[in-house]
PDB file of C-alpha atoms and ligand atoms in Angstrom:
ATOM      1  CA  MET A   1      60.661  -5.716  13.783  1.00 95.00           C
ATOM      2  CA  ILE A   2      62.083  -5.841  17.331  1.00 97.00           C
ATOM      3  CA  GLU A   3      61.223  -3.407  20.103  1.00 97.00           C
ATOM      4  CA  LEU A   4      64.606  -3.088  21.861  1.00 97.00           C
ATOM      5  CA  ALA A   5      63.152  -0.776  24.532  1.00 96.00           C
ATOM      6  CA  PRO A   6      59.846   1.120  24.768  1.00 97.00           C
ATOM      7  CA  GLY A   7      59.708   3.247  21.597  1.00 97.00           C
ATOM      8  CA  LEU A   8      63.023   1.925  20.188  1.00 97.00           C
ATOM      9  CA  ILE A   9      62.078  -0.068  17.120  1.00 98.00           C
ATOM     10  CA  TYR A  10      64.775  -2.074  15.322  1.00 98.00           C
ATOM     11  CA  ARG A  11      64.090  -3.154  11.721  1.00 98.00           C
ATOM     12  CA  PRO A  12      66.957  -5.386  10.606  1.00 98.00           C
ATOM     13  CA  ALA A  13      67.535  -5.590   6.826  1.00 98.00           C
ATOM     14  CA  HIS A  14      64.713  -3.150   6.096  1.00 98.00           C
ATOM     15  CA  PHE A  15      66.463  -1.897   2.923  1.00 98.00           C
ATOM     16  CA  SER A  16      67.358  -4.283   0.069  1.00 98.00           C
ATOM     17  CA  ARG A  17      70.786  -4.254  -1.526  1.00 98.00           C
ATOM     18  CA  VAL A  18      69.421  -2.330  -4.521  1.00 98.00           C
ATOM     19  CA  GLU A  19      67.801   0.234  -2.220  1.00 98.00           C
ATOM     20  CA  GLN A  20      71.075   0.588  -0.257  1.00 98.00           C
ATOM     21  CA  GLU A  21      73.012   1.157  -3.494  1.00 98.00           C
ATOM     22  CA  ALA A  22      70.507   3.848  -4.529  1.00 98.00           C
ATOM     23  CA  LEU A  23      70.899   5.544  -1.145  1.00 98.00           C
ATOM     24  CA  VAL A  24      74.693   5.524  -1.477  1.00 98.00           C
ATOM     25  CA  ALA A  25      74.374   7.100  -4.960  1.00 98.00           C
ATOM     26  CA  ALA A  26      72.084   9.799  -3.550  1.00 98.00           C
ATOM     27  CA  ILE A  27      74.536  10.452  -0.702  1.00 98.00           C
ATOM     28  CA  ARG A  28      77.395  10.827  -3.186  1.00 98.00           C
ATOM     29  CA  ASP A  29      75.418  13.607  -4.910  1.00 98.00           C
ATOM     30  CA  ILE A  30      74.743  15.240  -1.518  1.00 99.00           C
ATOM     31  CA  VAL A  31      78.432  15.109  -0.557  1.00 99.00           C
ATOM     32  CA  ARG A  32      79.416  16.613  -3.907  1.00 98.00           C
ATOM     33  CA  ALA A  33      77.122  19.612  -3.235  1.00 98.00           C
ATOM     34  CA  ALA A  34      77.719  19.769   0.536  1.00 99.00           C
ATOM     35  CA  PRO A  35      81.206  18.435   1.363  1.00 99.00           C
ATOM     36  CA  LEU A  36      81.811  16.421   4.549  1.00 99.00           C
ATOM     37  CA  PHE A  37      82.988  18.659   7.402  1.00 99.00           C
ATOM     38  CA  THR A  38      84.571  17.762  10.732  1.00 98.00           C
ATOM     39  CA  PRO A  39      82.429  19.020  13.611  1.00 98.00           C
ATOM     40  CA  THR A  40      84.202  20.209  16.752  1.00 98.00           C
ATOM     41  CA  MET A  41      83.062  20.138  20.381  1.00 98.00           C
ATOM     42  CA  PRO A  42      81.549  23.211  21.970  1.00 98.00           C
ATOM     43  CA  ARG A  43      84.084  25.188  24.072  1.00 98.00           C
ATOM     44  CA  THR A  44      86.999  22.713  23.715  1.00 98.00           C
ATOM     45  CA  GLY A  45      87.084  22.578  19.912  1.00 98.00           C
ATOM     46  CA  LYS A  46      88.026  18.880  20.026  1.00 98.00           C
ATOM     47  CA  PRO A  47      87.268  17.342  16.623  1.00 98.00           C
ATOM     48  CA  PHE A  48      84.779  14.507  16.173  1.00 98.00           C
ATOM     49  CA  SER A  49      86.161  11.342  14.568  1.00 98.00           C
ATOM     50  CA  VAL A  50      82.985  11.189  12.469  1.00 98.00           C
ATOM     51  CA  ARG A  51      82.679  13.558   9.492  1.00 99.00           C
ATOM     52  CA  MET A  52      79.266  14.912   8.622  1.00 99.00           C
ATOM     53  CA  THR A  53      77.064  16.653   6.129  1.00 99.00           C
ATOM     54  CA  ASN A  54      73.301  17.159   5.821  1.00 99.00           C
ATOM     55  CA  CYS A  55      70.409  17.382   3.385  1.00 99.00           C
ATOM     56  CA  GLY A  56      67.000  18.950   3.809  1.00 99.00           C
ATOM     57  CA  PRO A  57      65.987  22.476   4.883  1.00 98.00           C
ATOM     58  CA  LEU A  58      68.028  22.293   8.099  1.00 99.00           C
ATOM     59  CA  GLY A  59      71.333  20.640   9.036  1.00 99.00           C
ATOM     60  CA  TRP A  60      73.032  19.804  12.342  1.00 99.00           C
ATOM     61  CA  VAL A  61      76.438  21.390  12.880  1.00 98.00           C
ATOM     62  CA  SER A  62      78.798  21.933  15.832  1.00 98.00           C
ATOM     63  CA  ASP A  63      81.848  24.026  16.422  1.00 98.00           C
ATOM     64  CA  ARG A  64      83.774  25.484  19.362  1.00 98.00           C
ATOM     65  CA  ASP A  65      82.207  28.935  19.300  1.00 98.00           C
ATOM     66  CA  GLY A  66      78.652  28.180  18.132  1.00 98.00           C
ATOM     67  CA  GLY A  67      78.051  24.830  19.809  1.00 98.00           C
ATOM     68  CA  TYR A  68      75.475  22.244  18.719  1.00 98.00           C
ATOM     69  CA  ARG A  69      72.758  23.712  16.514  1.00 98.00           C
ATOM     70  CA  TYR A  70      70.661  23.372  13.372  1.00 99.00           C
ATOM     71  CA  GLN A  71      71.151  25.861  10.584  1.00 98.00           C
ATOM     72  CA  ALA A  72      69.985  26.286   6.979  1.00 99.00           C
ATOM     73  CA  THR A  73      73.467  26.532   5.451  1.00 99.00           C
ATOM     74  CA  HIS A  74      76.695  24.540   5.229  1.00 99.00           C
ATOM     75  CA  PRO A  75      79.246  25.794   7.751  1.00 98.00           C
ATOM     76  CA  ALA A  76      82.108  25.975   5.221  1.00 98.00           C
ATOM     77  CA  THR A  77      80.473  26.856   1.915  1.00 98.00           C
ATOM     78  CA  GLY A  78      77.598  28.980   3.243  1.00 98.00           C
ATOM     79  CA  GLU A  79      75.301  27.283   0.708  1.00 98.00           C
ATOM     80  CA  PRO A  80      71.855  25.892   1.546  1.00 99.00           C
ATOM     81  CA  TRP A  81      71.846  22.148   2.181  1.00 99.00           C
ATOM     82  CA  PRO A  82      70.840  19.967  -0.799  1.00 98.00           C
ATOM     83  CA  ALA A  83      67.262  18.703  -0.938  1.00 98.00           C
ATOM     84  CA  MET A  84      66.270  15.511   0.846  1.00 98.00           C
ATOM     85  CA  PRO A  85      66.147  12.689  -1.747  1.00 98.00           C
ATOM     86  CA  PRO A  86      62.653  11.235  -2.350  1.00 98.00           C
ATOM     87  CA  ALA A  87      63.773   7.795  -1.101  1.00 98.00           C
ATOM     88  CA  LEU A  88      64.412   9.298   2.359  1.00 98.00           C
ATOM     89  CA  LEU A  89      61.064  11.073   2.461  1.00 98.00           C
ATOM     90  CA  ASP A  90      59.455   7.744   1.511  1.00 98.00           C
ATOM     91  CA  ALA A  91      61.316   5.943   4.317  1.00 98.00           C
ATOM     92  CA  TRP A  92      60.145   8.569   6.842  1.00 98.00           C
ATOM     93  CA  ARG A  93      56.549   8.212   5.672  1.00 98.00           C
ATOM     94  CA  ASP A  94      56.752   4.420   5.905  1.00 98.00           C
ATOM     95  CA  LEU A  95      58.569   4.136   9.245  1.00 98.00           C
ATOM     96  CA  ALA A  96      58.366   7.273  11.379  1.00 98.00           C
ATOM     97  CA  GLY A  97      54.658   7.267  12.200  1.00 98.00           C
ATOM     98  CA  PHE A  98      54.737  11.064  12.389  1.00 98.00           C
ATOM     99  CA  ASP A  99      52.580  13.315  10.215  1.00 97.00           C
ATOM    100  CA  ALA A 100      54.914  16.233   9.535  1.00 98.00           C
ATOM    101  CA  GLN A 101      57.877  16.022   7.168  1.00 98.00           C
ATOM    102  CA  PRO A 102      61.439  15.566   8.395  1.00 98.00           C
ATOM    103  CA  GLU A 103      63.493  18.767   8.138  1.00 98.00           C
ATOM    104  CA  ALA A 104      67.039  17.438   8.513  1.00 99.00           C
ATOM    105  CA  CYS A 105      68.929  14.368   7.438  1.00 99.00           C
ATOM    106  CA  LEU A 106      72.279  14.229   9.178  1.00 99.00           C
ATOM    107  CA  VAL A 107      74.782  12.144   7.196  1.00 99.00           C
ATOM    108  CA  ASN A 108      77.433  10.635   9.507  1.00 99.00           C
ATOM    109  CA  PHE A 109      80.511   9.245   7.691  1.00 98.00           C
ATOM    110  CA  TYR A 110      82.553   6.808   9.786  1.00 98.00           C
ATOM    111  CA  ALA A 111      85.994   5.920   8.424  1.00 98.00           C
ATOM    112  CA  ALA A 112      87.651   2.853   9.961  1.00 98.00           C
ATOM    113  CA  GLY A 113      88.237   3.525  13.682  1.00 97.00           C
ATOM    114  CA  ALA A 114      85.697   6.338  14.009  1.00 98.00           C
ATOM    115  CA  ARG A 115      83.273   6.214  16.920  1.00 98.00           C
ATOM    116  CA  MET A 116      80.621   8.355  18.600  1.00 98.00           C
ATOM    117  CA  GLY A 117      80.526   8.824  22.343  1.00 97.00           C
ATOM    118  CA  LEU A 118      77.420   8.359  24.473  1.00 97.00           C
ATOM    119  CA  HIS A 119      75.072  11.343  24.071  1.00 97.00           C
ATOM    120  CA  VAL A 120      71.427  12.422  23.889  1.00 98.00           C
ATOM    121  CA  ASP A 121      69.873  14.007  20.786  1.00 98.00           C
ATOM    122  CA  SER A 122      68.197  17.053  22.313  1.00 97.00           C
ATOM    123  CA  ASP A 123      68.703  19.881  19.815  1.00 98.00           C
ATOM    124  CA  GLU A 124      65.297  19.293  18.200  1.00 98.00           C
ATOM    125  CA  GLN A 125      62.211  21.271  19.274  1.00 98.00           C
ATOM    126  CA  GLU A 126      59.624  18.589  18.434  1.00 98.00           C
ATOM    127  CA  PRO A 127      59.923  15.908  21.158  1.00 97.00           C
ATOM    128  CA  ARG A 128      56.965  13.956  19.739  1.00 98.00           C
ATOM    129  CA  ALA A 129      58.816  13.234  16.503  1.00 98.00           C
ATOM    130  CA  PRO A 130      61.066  10.184  16.410  1.00 98.00           C
ATOM    131  CA  VAL A 131      64.543  10.013  14.917  1.00 98.00           C
ATOM    132  CA  LEU A 132      64.825   7.567  11.993  1.00 98.00           C
ATOM    133  CA  SER A 133      68.264   5.973  11.626  1.00 98.00           C
ATOM    134  CA  ILE A 134      69.496   4.124   8.520  1.00 99.00           C
ATOM    135  CA  SER A 135      72.824   2.227   8.532  1.00 99.00           C
ATOM    136  CA  LEU A 136      74.928   1.572   5.426  1.00 99.00           C
ATOM    137  CA  GLY A 137      78.303  -0.134   5.009  1.00 99.00           C
ATOM    138  CA  ALA A 138      80.331  -1.615   7.866  1.00 98.00           C
ATOM    139  CA  THR A 139      78.602  -3.223  10.844  1.00 99.00           C
ATOM    140  CA  CYS A 140      78.953  -1.288  14.101  1.00 98.00           C
ATOM    141  CA  LEU A 141      78.407  -1.934  17.779  1.00 98.00           C
ATOM    142  CA  PHE A 142      75.701   0.475  18.897  1.00 97.00           C
ATOM    143  CA  ARG A 143      75.124   1.162  22.596  1.00 98.00           C
ATOM    144  CA  TYR A 144      71.983   2.563  24.198  1.00 97.00           C
ATOM    145  CA  GLY A 145      71.040   3.296  27.785  1.00 97.00           C
ATOM    146  CA  GLY A 146      68.568   5.356  29.757  1.00 97.00           C
ATOM    147  CA  SER A 147      67.742   8.969  30.318  1.00 94.00           C
ATOM    148  CA  LYS A 148      70.545   9.332  32.872  1.00 95.00           C
ATOM    149  CA  ARG A 149      74.204   9.041  31.837  1.00 93.00           C
ATOM    150  CA  GLY A 150      74.954   6.339  34.422  1.00 93.00           C
ATOM    151  CA  ASP A 151      71.934   4.146  33.590  1.00 96.00           C
ATOM    152  CA  PRO A 152      72.753   0.584  32.482  1.00 97.00           C
ATOM    153  CA  THR A 153      73.350   0.129  28.767  1.00 98.00           C
ATOM    154  CA  LYS A 154      72.719  -2.610  26.208  1.00 98.00           C
ATOM    155  CA  SER A 155      74.441  -3.158  22.895  1.00 98.00           C
ATOM    156  CA  VAL A 156      73.221  -4.191  19.456  1.00 98.00           C
ATOM    157  CA  LYS A 157      75.073  -4.656  16.193  1.00 98.00           C
ATOM    158  CA  LEU A 158      73.753  -2.449  13.379  1.00 98.00           C
ATOM    159  CA  SER A 159      74.389  -3.716   9.855  1.00 98.00           C
ATOM    160  CA  SER A 160      73.987  -2.309   6.374  1.00 99.00           C
ATOM    161  CA  GLY A 161      70.316  -1.891   5.501  1.00 99.00           C
ATOM    162  CA  ASP A 162      69.094  -1.818   9.093  1.00 99.00           C
ATOM    163  CA  ALA A 163      66.668   0.900  10.204  1.00 98.00           C
ATOM    164  CA  VAL A 164      65.967   2.049  13.762  1.00 98.00           C
ATOM    165  CA  VAL A 165      63.091   4.290  14.828  1.00 98.00           C
ATOM    166  CA  ILE A 166      63.859   6.097  18.074  1.00 98.00           C
ATOM    167  CA  GLY A 167      60.678   7.507  19.581  1.00 98.00           C
ATOM    168  CA  GLY A 168      58.420   7.504  22.576  1.00 97.00           C
ATOM    169  CA  GLN A 169      60.165   6.828  25.868  1.00 96.00           C
ATOM    170  CA  SER A 170      63.451   6.149  24.090  1.00 97.00           C
ATOM    171  CA  ARG A 171      63.667   9.440  22.236  1.00 98.00           C
ATOM    172  CA  PHE A 172      65.893  11.076  24.858  1.00 97.00           C
ATOM    173  CA  CYS A 173      67.980   8.038  25.818  1.00 97.00           C
ATOM    174  CA  HIS A 174      71.761   8.031  25.782  1.00 98.00           C
ATOM    175  CA  HIS A 175      73.326   6.246  22.797  1.00 97.00           C
ATOM    176  CA  GLY A 176      76.560   5.987  20.888  1.00 98.00           C
ATOM    177  CA  VAL A 177      78.683   3.952  18.526  1.00 98.00           C
ATOM    178  CA  ASP A 178      81.499   2.043  20.278  1.00 98.00           C
ATOM    179  CA  ARG A 179      83.244   0.578  17.246  1.00 98.00           C
ATOM    180  CA  LEU A 180      83.079  -0.552  13.648  1.00 98.00           C
ATOM    181  CA  PHE A 181      83.847  -4.113  12.585  1.00 98.00           C
ATOM    182  CA  PRO A 182      86.428  -4.206   9.784  1.00 98.00           C
ATOM    183  CA  GLY A 183      85.768  -6.428   6.793  1.00 98.00           C
ATOM    184  CA  THR A 184      81.966  -6.296   7.117  1.00 98.00           C
ATOM    185  CA  SER A 185      81.110  -3.906   4.269  1.00 98.00           C
ATOM    186  CA  THR A 186      80.475  -5.030   0.716  1.00 98.00           C
ATOM    187  CA  LEU A 187      78.711  -1.698   0.032  1.00 98.00           C
ATOM    188  CA  LEU A 188      81.401   0.893   0.905  1.00 98.00           C
ATOM    189  CA  ALA A 189      85.178   0.735   0.434  1.00 98.00           C
ATOM    190  CA  ASN A 190      87.744   0.813   3.245  1.00 98.00           C
ATOM    191  CA  ASP A 191      85.491  -0.515   6.010  1.00 98.00           C
ATOM    192  CA  ALA A 192      83.502   2.721   6.037  1.00 98.00           C
ATOM    193  CA  ARG A 193      80.061   3.199   7.537  1.00 99.00           C
ATOM    194  CA  ILE A 194      77.400   5.810   6.795  1.00 99.00           C
ATOM    195  CA  ASN A 195      74.536   6.520   9.144  1.00 99.00           C
ATOM    196  CA  LEU A 196      71.614   8.692   8.117  1.00 99.00           C
ATOM    197  CA  THR A 197      69.347  10.199  10.773  1.00 98.00           C
ATOM    198  CA  LEU A 198      66.154  11.914   9.717  1.00 98.00           C
ATOM    199  CA  ARG A 199      64.802  14.450  12.163  1.00 98.00           C
ATOM    200  CA  ARG A 200      61.950  16.857  12.643  1.00 98.00           C
ATOM    201  CA  VAL A 201      63.546  19.976  14.131  1.00 98.00           C
ATOM    202  CA  THR A 202      60.882  22.656  14.519  1.00 98.00           C
ATOM    203  CA  PRO A 203      57.477  22.153  16.189  1.00 98.00           C
ATOM    204  CA  ALA A 204      55.067  20.430  13.805  1.00 96.00           C
TER     205      ALA A 204
HETATM  206  C1  MD3 B 301      68.817   5.919  20.419  1.00 68.08           C
HETATM  207  N1  MD3 B 301      74.085   8.539  15.299  1.00 68.08           N
HETATM  208  O1  MD3 B 301      73.816  11.154  14.728  1.00 68.08           O
HETATM  209  S1  MD3 B 301      71.833   6.460  14.931  1.00 68.08           S
HETATM  210  C2  MD3 B 301      73.508  10.786  15.896  1.00 68.08           C
HETATM  211  O2  MD3 B 301      74.935   5.391  14.113  1.00 68.08           O
HETATM  212  C3  MD3 B 301      73.718   9.366  16.259  1.00 68.08           C
HETATM  213  O3  MD3 B 301      75.649   7.373  13.601  1.00 68.08           O
HETATM  214  C4  MD3 B 301      74.382   7.154  15.556  1.00 68.08           C
HETATM  215  O4  MD3 B 301      73.520   9.050  17.362  1.00 68.08           O
HETATM  216  C5  MD3 B 301      75.003   6.577  14.324  1.00 68.08           C
HETATM  217  O5  MD3 B 301      73.064  11.538  16.747  1.00 68.08           O
HETATM  218  C6  MD3 B 301      73.219   6.403  15.991  1.00 68.08           C
HETATM  219  C7  MD3 B 301      70.596   5.657  15.904  1.00 68.08           C
HETATM  220  C8  MD3 B 301      70.045   6.485  17.008  1.00 68.08           C
HETATM  221  C9  MD3 B 301      69.798   7.826  16.863  1.00 68.08           C
HETATM  222  C10 MD3 B 301      69.198   8.547  17.892  1.00 68.08           C
HETATM  223  C11 MD3 B 301      68.849   7.917  19.086  1.00 68.08           C
HETATM  224  C12 MD3 B 301      69.715   5.872  18.177  1.00 68.08           C
HETATM  225  C13 MD3 B 301      69.146   6.561  19.211  1.00 68.08           C
HETATM  226  C14 MD3 B 301      68.218   8.596  20.162  1.00 68.08           C
HETATM  227  C15 MD3 B 301      67.881   7.923  21.324  1.00 68.08           C
HETATM  228  C16 MD3 B 301      68.195   6.584  21.461  1.00 68.08           C
HETATM  229 FE1   FE B 302      72.509  10.614  18.431  1.00 68.08          FE
END
């Protein structure tokens, strides 16, 4: 356990290989029920390079007309999101240090070359709840900074099986994924990476 910044807790290799394989199997079931979609930026409609889906009662979506938001249904199929797998609820209970259940698990699928620009997660209405991040597949270079966009940043490599709890003073810090490292995944084909983020959305 390494505290990268106040409230930013890095747990390298938290999940065993067998646990990672079980998470990938659970995600395959989720993607079958709730296909990956390509979010687009508010107003401009520019597509993200990361594809996404969700599980749990709420899911994060974004498109040109509706902007960033949580909603109970898949933007393309209109179906409710699939249930959160028990292994993810267990991980939240073990790592989040927050009494109420998570309501959303955002599944980010990075194909080779995908990245995520520096941003703040601020669409949740429960600022006391942390975000729990789980990385699977290819190693990435993750960047985090301060509450202001121009604040200095630091970088850390996130590898398959790593968990990060983002809470406290770090909950509203800027962060992003600069790049993936090809040839680093023995879990997923084609240098892909999956990141899961568990979130409490409504006030607990
Ligand atoms: C640091 N995902 O989905 S997870 C996101 O690897 C997102 O896919 C990244 O940022 C990914 O919003 C990073 C780790 C993470 C999540 C939230 C944070 C780090 C954070 C909030 C504040 C500071
Ligand atoms: Fe984020």
